[in-house]
Amino acid sequence: VFSSVLSLLDMSVFKDQFDLEDLIQELKKNISALSFGPLQSNGHIFVQGPFPAIKLLKDSLLLKAKSLSEKDKREENKLHQKSKRRLQQQRLSMDTSNSIPDADGGKQVVVLDTDIYHYMQHFFFKKLLANYDIVISNVIDGEITRVYLRNARSRSGAGQVLRVKEEIENQSVKLHNSLRKERIYFEGRMGDEKQKYKQACETVKSHYPAVLIIPYDTHIDIIGNSSLIFEFTREVRR
């Protein structure tokens, strides 16, 4: 598990279709977990952040590149104007929906590793939200989960959203450095044996309150501190 990844992007491939500064600002708003360096004259830029966020950035840029390559060359000038308008519309949309619609941040989005999200949802969110009038929703996409934050009341306490966002980001960084995952596979095991493993996990868990168990049809994920899940898994197998 990598707590941070440094990547060098070559954004020059987009310079004929996008204003690069505008494109980078869009990426910053959409993937807030990343830190962007200054844009160099040759279109290169350094980006640093958690691996899942870097992966999301890669996928986002590949989609943009693919969409451009599929356009007919005769429409390049037309595409140039449409892309600029689309970026402006996206910025306005984010200002009124997923990002910061007003001065004190009425809505925000945080990108998390899905395992980290499950752990935080189980052990962290309930305690956090007890102190704030905030509603949390999510969209899980494989290894990446987007967490959307908004006020429960549209006209009160908008500044709380930013505070909650910061707490979630700070907590996720700590968890990236400490959490590990073990997986017990069910391949080749019959239904009764699968059930025994699930029951064993529930029994052992009473001695490991900081360990999260996520059962699936094909396996069981065990998430927690590295030393704890090693002992946990050994007891379950025994």
GROMACS .gro file of N, CA, C and O in nm, residues 30-114:
model
  340
   30ASN      N    1  -1.199   1.814  -0.949
   30ASN     CA    2  -1.260   1.681  -0.956
   30ASN      C    3  -1.189   1.578  -0.868
   30ASN      O    4  -1.251   1.484  -0.820
   31ILE      N    5  -1.056   1.595  -0.851
   31ILE     CA    6  -0.978   1.498  -0.775
   31ILE      C    7  -0.899   1.574  -0.669
   31ILE      O    8  -0.780   1.600  -0.683
   32SER      N    9  -0.966   1.610  -0.562
   32SER     CA   10  -0.909   1.700  -0.462
   32SER      C   11  -0.797   1.635  -0.380
   32SER      O   12  -0.723   1.705  -0.311
   33ALA      N   13  -0.783   1.504  -0.387
   33ALA     CA   14  -0.679   1.436  -0.308
   33ALA      C   15  -0.540   1.454  -0.368
   33ALA      O   16  -0.440   1.421  -0.303
   34LEU      N   17  -0.532   1.508  -0.490
   34LEU     CA   18  -0.404   1.523  -0.558
   34LEU      C   19  -0.346   1.663  -0.539
   34LEU      O   20  -0.420   1.761  -0.525
   35SER      N   21  -0.213   1.670  -0.540
   35SER     CA   22  -0.142   1.797  -0.533
   35SER      C   23  -0.068   1.818  -0.665
   35SER      O   24   0.011   1.733  -0.707
   36PHE      N   25  -0.094   1.933  -0.732
   36PHE     CA   26  -0.036   1.961  -0.863
   36PHE      C   27   0.076   2.065  -0.849
   36PHE      O   28   0.060   2.166  -0.779
   37GLY      N   29   0.188   2.038  -0.918
   37GLY     CA   30   0.295   2.136  -0.923
   37GLY      C   31   0.268   2.240  -1.031
   37GLY      O   32   0.162   2.240  -1.095
   38PRO      N   33   0.362   2.332  -1.055
   38PRO     CA   34   0.343   2.433  -1.159
   38PRO      C   35   0.349   2.372  -1.299
   38PRO      O   36   0.425   2.278  -1.323
   39LEU      N   37   0.268   2.426  -1.391
   39LEU     CA   38   0.269   2.381  -1.530
   39LEU      C   39   0.392   2.437  -1.601
   39LEU      O   40   0.412   2.558  -1.605
   40GLN      N   41   0.475   2.348  -1.658
   40GLN     CA   42   0.595   2.392  -1.728
   40GLN      C   43   0.561   2.433  -1.872
   40GLN      O   44   0.458   2.396  -1.927
   41SER      N   45   0.652   2.507  -1.933
   41SER     CA   46   0.628   2.560  -2.067
   41SER      C   47   0.612   2.450  -2.172
   41SER      O   48   0.545   2.469  -2.274
   42ASN      N   49   0.673   2.333  -2.148
   42ASN     CA   50   0.661   2.222  -2.243
   42ASN      C   51   0.536   2.136  -2.217
   42ASN      O   52   0.518   2.032  -2.279
   43GLY      N   53   0.451   2.178  -2.122
   43GLY     CA   54   0.328   2.104  -2.094
   43GLY      C   55   0.343   1.998  -1.987
   43GLY      O   56   0.246   1.928  -1.958
   44HIS      N   57   0.462   1.984  -1.928
   44HIS     CA   58   0.483   1.885  -1.823
   44HIS      C   59   0.440   1.941  -1.688
   44HIS      O   60   0.452   2.060  -1.661
   45ILE      N   61   0.390   1.852  -1.601
   45ILE     CA   62   0.349   1.892  -1.468
   45ILE      C   63   0.361   1.773  -1.374
   45ILE      O   64   0.330   1.659  -1.411
   46PHE      N   65   0.412   1.797  -1.253
   46PHE     CA   66   0.423   1.692  -1.153
   46PHE      C   67   0.295   1.686  -1.071
   46PHE      O   68   0.238   1.789  -1.034
   47VAL      N   69   0.249   1.563  -1.042
   47VAL     CA   70   0.129   1.541  -0.962
   47VAL      C   71   0.162   1.440  -0.853
   47VAL      O   72   0.229   1.339  -0.880
   48GLN      N   73   0.115   1.466  -0.731
   48GLN     CA   74   0.143   1.376  -0.619
   48GLN      C   75   0.016   1.350  -0.540
   48GLN      O   76  -0.068   1.439  -0.524
   49GLY      N   77   0.001   1.226  -0.492
   49GLY     CA   78  -0.115   1.192  -0.410
   49GLY      C   79  -0.128   1.042  -0.394
   49GLY      O   80  -0.043   0.964  -0.439
   50PRO      N   81  -0.238   0.996  -0.329
   50PRO     CA   82  -0.260   0.853  -0.310
   50PRO      C   83  -0.273   0.780  -0.444
   50PRO      O   84  -0.324   0.837  -0.541
   51PHE      N   85  -0.228   0.656  -0.447
   51PHE     CA   86  -0.230   0.579  -0.571
   51PHE      C   87  -0.370   0.571  -0.634
   51PHE      O   88  -0.384   0.587  -0.756
   52PRO      N   89  -0.478   0.545  -0.555
   52PRO     CA   90  -0.611   0.538  -0.618
   52PRO      C   91  -0.649   0.668  -0.689
   52PRO      O   92  -0.714   0.665  -0.794
   53ALA      N   93  -0.608   0.783  -0.632
   53ALA     CA   94  -0.639   0.911  -0.696
   53ALA      C   95  -0.558   0.929  -0.823
   53ALA      O   96  -0.607   0.983  -0.923
   54ILE      N   97  -0.431   0.884  -0.823
   54ILE     CA   98  -0.348   0.889  -0.944
   54ILE      C   99  -0.411   0.802  -1.053
   54ILE      O  100  -0.415   0.839  -1.171
   55LYS      N  101  -0.462   0.686  -1.014
   55LYS     CA  102  -0.527   0.595  -1.109
   55LYS      C  103  -0.652   0.661  -1.169
   55LYS      O  104  -0.677   0.652  -1.289
   56LEU      N  105  -0.729   0.729  -1.083
   56LEU     CA  106  -0.848   0.798  -1.131
   56LEU      C  107  -0.810   0.909  -1.229
   56LEU      O  108  -0.877   0.929  -1.331
   57LEU      N  109  -0.702   0.980  -1.200
   57LEU     CA  110  -0.652   1.085  -1.289
   57LEU      C  111  -0.614   1.026  -1.424
   57LEU      O  112  -0.649   1.081  -1.530
   58LYS      N  113  -0.543   0.914  -1.422
   58LYS     CA  114  -0.503   0.848  -1.547
   58LYS      C  115  -0.625   0.811  -1.631
   58LYS      O  116  -0.631   0.838  -1.751
   59ASP      N  117  -0.724   0.749  -1.566
   59ASP     CA  118  -0.845   0.707  -1.638
   59ASP      C  119  -0.919   0.827  -1.696
   59ASP      O  120  -0.970   0.821  -1.809
   60SER      N  121  -0.924   0.936  -1.621
   60SER     CA  122  -0.993   1.056  -1.668
   60SER      C  123  -0.925   1.114  -1.792
   60SER      O  124  -0.990   1.150  -1.890
   61LEU      N  125  -0.790   1.119  -1.790
   61LEU     CA  126  -0.716   1.174  -1.904
   61LEU      C  127  -0.723   1.081  -2.025
   61LEU      O  128  -0.729   1.128  -2.139
   62LEU      N  129  -0.722   0.950  -2.001
   62LEU     CA  130  -0.735   0.857  -2.113
   62LEU      C  131  -0.870   0.871  -2.182
   62LEU      O  132  -0.879   0.862  -2.306
   63LEU      N  133  -0.974   0.892  -2.104
   63LEU     CA  134  -1.107   0.913  -2.163
   63LEU      C  135  -1.110   1.039  -2.248
   63LEU      O  136  -1.169   1.040  -2.357
   64LYS      N  137  -1.044   1.146  -2.199
   64LYS     CA  138  -1.039   1.269  -2.276
   64LYS      C  139  -0.961   1.249  -2.406
   64LYS      O  140  -1.002   1.294  -2.513
   65ALA      N  141  -0.847   1.178  -2.397
   65ALA     CA  142  -0.765   1.154  -2.515
   65ALA      C  143  -0.840   1.068  -2.617
   65ALA      O  144  -0.835   1.094  -2.738
   66LYS      N  145  -0.911   0.967  -2.568
   66LYS     CA  146  -0.986   0.879  -2.657
   66LYS      C  147  -1.098   0.954  -2.729
   66LYS      O  148  -1.121   0.938  -2.849
   67SER      N  149  -1.165   1.040  -2.654
   67SER     CA  150  -1.276   1.115  -2.714
   67SER      C  151  -1.226   1.209  -2.822
   67SER      O  152  -1.293   1.231  -2.924
   68LEU      N  153  -1.105   1.263  -2.803
   68LEU     CA  154  -1.049   1.353  -2.904
   68LEU      C  155  -1.006   1.276  -3.028
   68LEU      O  156  -1.025   1.323  -3.141
   69SER      N  157  -0.945   1.157  -3.008
   69SER     CA  158  -0.895   1.081  -3.123
   69SER      C  159  -1.006   1.031  -3.213
   69SER      O  160  -0.984   1.003  -3.330
   70GLU      N  161  -1.127   1.019  -3.157
   70GLU     CA  162  -1.238   0.969  -3.235
   70GLU      C  163  -1.308   1.077  -3.318
   70GLU      O  164  -1.395   1.049  -3.398
   71LYS      N  165  -1.269   1.201  -3.297
   71LYS     CA  166  -1.330   1.311  -3.373
   71LYS      C  167  -1.264   1.324  -3.510
   71LYS      O  168  -1.143   1.303  -3.525
   72ASP      N  169  -1.341   1.361  -3.608
   72ASP     CA  170  -1.288   1.384  -3.741
   72ASP      C  171  -1.201   1.509  -3.743
   72ASP      O  172  -1.233   1.609  -3.679
   73LYS      N  173  -1.089   1.503  -3.816
   73LYS     CA  174  -0.996   1.616  -3.819
   73LYS      C  175  -1.061   1.742  -3.876
   73LYS      O  176  -1.022   1.853  -3.843
   74ARG      N  177  -1.161   1.725  -3.959
   74ARG     CA  178  -1.227   1.842  -4.018
   74ARG      C  179  -1.306   1.921  -3.914
   74ARG      O  180  -1.344   2.034  -3.938
   75GLU      N  181  -1.330   1.860  -3.797
   75GLU     CA  182  -1.408   1.927  -3.694
   75GLU      C  183  -1.321   1.980  -3.581
   75GLU      O  184  -1.371   2.016  -3.475
   76GLU      N  185  -1.189   1.987  -3.602
   76GLU     CA  186  -1.099   2.027  -3.495
   76GLU      C  187  -1.126   2.169  -3.445
   76GLU      O  188  -1.128   2.193  -3.323
   77ASN      N  189  -1.147   2.261  -3.538
   77ASN     CA  190  -1.174   2.399  -3.495
   77ASN      C  191  -1.304   2.408  -3.416
   77ASN      O  192  -1.314   2.477  -3.314
   78LYS      N  193  -1.405   2.336  -3.466
   78LYS     CA  194  -1.534   2.334  -3.398
   78LYS      C  195  -1.521   2.270  -3.260
   78LYS      O  196  -1.577   2.319  -3.160
   79LEU      N  197  -1.443   2.161  -3.250
   79LEU     CA  198  -1.421   2.093  -3.124
   79LEU      C  199  -1.349   2.184  -3.025
   79LEU      O  200  -1.378   2.184  -2.906
   80HIS      N  201  -1.255   2.265  -3.074
   80HIS     CA  202  -1.179   2.355  -2.989
   80HIS      C  203  -1.272   2.451  -2.916
   80HIS      O  204  -1.261   2.471  -2.794
   81GLN      N  205  -1.367   2.508  -2.988
   81GLN     CA  206  -1.461   2.601  -2.927
   81GLN      C  207  -1.556   2.529  -2.831
   81GLN      O  208  -1.585   2.578  -2.722
   82LYS      N  209  -1.604   2.411  -2.871
   82LYS     CA  210  -1.696   2.337  -2.786
   82LYS      C  211  -1.628   2.294  -2.656
   82LYS      O  212  -1.689   2.294  -2.550
   83SER      N  213  -1.500   2.254  -2.666
   83SER     CA  214  -1.428   2.209  -2.548
   83SER      C  215  -1.414   2.321  -2.447
   83SER      O  216  -1.429   2.301  -2.326
   84LYS      N  217  -1.383   2.442  -2.498
   84LYS     CA  218  -1.371   2.557  -2.407
   84LYS      C  219  -1.503   2.586  -2.338
   84LYS      O  220  -1.508   2.613  -2.218
   85ARG      N  221  -1.613   2.581  -2.416
   85ARG     CA  222  -1.744   2.606  -2.357
   85ARG      C  223  -1.780   2.497  -2.256
   85ARG      O  224  -1.837   2.524  -2.151
   86ARG      N  225  -1.741   2.371  -2.289
   86ARG     CA  226  -1.772   2.260  -2.199
   86ARG      C  227  -1.696   2.275  -2.067
   86ARG      O  228  -1.750   2.249  -1.959
   87LEU      N  229  -1.569   2.318  -2.075
   87LEU     CA  230  -1.493   2.341  -1.954
   87LEU      C  231  -1.555   2.451  -1.869
   87LEU      O  232  -1.563   2.440  -1.746
   88GLN      N  233  -1.602   2.557  -1.935
   88GLN     CA  234  -1.668   2.664  -1.862
   88GLN      C  235  -1.795   2.614  -1.795
   88GLN      O  236  -1.824   2.646  -1.680
   89GLN      N  237  -1.873   2.533  -1.868
   89GLN     CA  238  -1.997   2.479  -1.813
   89GLN      C  239  -1.968   2.383  -1.698
   89GLN      O  240  -2.040   2.381  -1.598
   90GLN      N  241  -1.860   2.302  -1.711
   90GLN     CA  242  -1.825   2.209  -1.604
   90GLN      C  243  -1.784   2.284  -1.479
   90GLN      O  244  -1.818   2.245  -1.368
   91ARG      N  245  -1.709   2.395  -1.496
   91ARG     CA  246  -1.669   2.473  -1.380
   91ARG      C  247  -1.791   2.532  -1.312
   91ARG      O  248  -1.802   2.532  -1.189
   92LEU      N  249  -1.885   2.584  -1.393
   92LEU     CA  250  -2.007   2.638  -1.335
   92LEU      C  251  -2.088   2.529  -1.266
   92LEU      O  252  -2.145   2.550  -1.159
   93SER      N  253  -2.093   2.410  -1.331
   93SER     CA  254  -2.169   2.299  -1.273
   93SER      C  255  -2.109   2.256  -1.140
   93SER      O  256  -2.180   2.231  -1.043
   94MET      N  257  -1.975   2.248  -1.135
   94MET     CA  258  -1.911   2.209  -1.010
   94MET      C  259  -1.930   2.315  -0.903
   94MET      O  260  -1.941   2.286  -0.785
   95ASP      N  261  -1.937   2.442  -0.946
   95ASP     CA  262  -1.959   2.549  -0.850
   95ASP      C  263  -2.098   2.543  -0.789
   95ASP      O  264  -2.123   2.599  -0.683
   96THR      N  265  -2.192   2.475  -0.858
   96THR     CA  266  -2.329   2.470  -0.807
   96THR      C  267  -2.371   2.332  -0.763
   96THR      O  268  -2.482   2.314  -0.717
   97SER      N  269  -2.281   2.232  -0.777
   97SER     CA  270  -2.321   2.096  -0.738
   97SER      C  271  -2.216   2.027  -0.655
   97SER      O  272  -2.224   2.024  -0.533
   98ASN      N  273  -2.111   1.971  -0.718
   98ASN     CA  274  -2.022   1.879  -0.648
   98ASN      C  275  -1.908   1.945  -0.573
   98ASN      O  276  -1.843   1.880  -0.494
   99SER      N  277  -1.879   2.074  -0.601
   99SER     CA  278  -1.759   2.129  -0.541
   99SER      C  279  -1.792   2.240  -0.443
   99SER      O  280  -1.837   2.214  -0.333
  100ILE      N  281  -1.774   2.366  -0.482
  100ILE     CA  282  -1.790   2.475  -0.386
  100ILE      C  283  -1.886   2.578  -0.445
  100ILE      O  284  -1.845   2.671  -0.514
  101PRO      N  285  -2.014   2.568  -0.419
  101PRO     CA  286  -2.111   2.656  -0.480
  101PRO      C  287  -2.115   2.794  -0.419
  101PRO      O  288  -2.170   2.885  -0.476
  102ASP      N  289  -2.060   2.812  -0.298
  102ASP     CA  290  -2.064   2.942  -0.236
  102ASP      C  291  -1.937   2.963  -0.155
  102ASP      O  292  -1.849   2.879  -0.153
  103ALA      N  293  -1.928   3.076  -0.089
  103ALA     CA  294  -1.804   3.116  -0.025
  103ALA      C  295  -1.760   3.020   0.084
  103ALA      O  296  -1.643   3.004   0.111
  104ASP      N  297  -1.853   2.956   0.153
  104ASP     CA  298  -1.814   2.869   0.263
  104ASP      C  299  -1.833   2.722   0.232
  104ASP      O  300  -1.837   2.639   0.320
  105GLY      N  301  -1.845   2.684   0.105
  105GLY     CA  302  -1.834   2.545   0.066
  105GLY      C  303  -1.953   2.460   0.097
  105GLY      O  304  -1.948   2.373   0.184
  106GLY      N  305  -2.066   2.480   0.027
  106GLY     CA  306  -2.188   2.406   0.055
  106GLY      C  307  -2.183   2.261   0.016
  106GLY      O  308  -2.254   2.179   0.073
  107LYS      N  309  -2.103   2.224  -0.085
  107LYS     CA  310  -2.093   2.085  -0.129
  107LYS      C  311  -1.947   2.055  -0.165
  107LYS      O  312  -1.876   2.140  -0.216
  108GLN      N  313  -1.907   1.928  -0.139
  108GLN     CA  314  -1.770   1.888  -0.169
  108GLN      C  315  -1.770   1.742  -0.209
  108GLN      O  316  -1.865   1.667  -0.181
  109VAL      N  317  -1.661   1.698  -0.276
  109VAL     CA  318  -1.643   1.558  -0.311
  109VAL      C  319  -1.502   1.516  -0.272
  109VAL      O  320  -1.407   1.592  -0.290
  110VAL      N  321  -1.488   1.397  -0.213
  110VAL     CA  322  -1.359   1.344  -0.173
  110VAL      C  323  -1.341   1.208  -0.241
  110VAL      O  324  -1.433   1.126  -0.243
  111VAL      N  325  -1.224   1.185  -0.300
  111VAL     CA  326  -1.193   1.057  -0.365
  111VAL      C  327  -1.112   0.970  -0.269
  111VAL      O  328  -1.008   1.012  -0.219
  112LEU      N  329  -1.163   0.850  -0.242
  112LEU     CA  330  -1.096   0.759  -0.148
  112LEU      C  331  -1.073   0.622  -0.212
  112LEU      O  332  -1.147   0.582  -0.301
  113ASP      N  333  -0.972   0.553  -0.163
  113ASP     CA  334  -0.958   0.411  -0.191
  113ASP      C  335  -1.080   0.340  -0.133
  113ASP      O  336  -1.124   0.370  -0.022
  114THR      N  337  -1.138   0.245  -0.208
  114THR     CA  338  -1.262   0.181  -0.164
  114THR      C  339  -1.246   0.108  -0.032
  114THR      O  340  -1.336   0.112   0.053
   0.00000   0.00000   0.00000
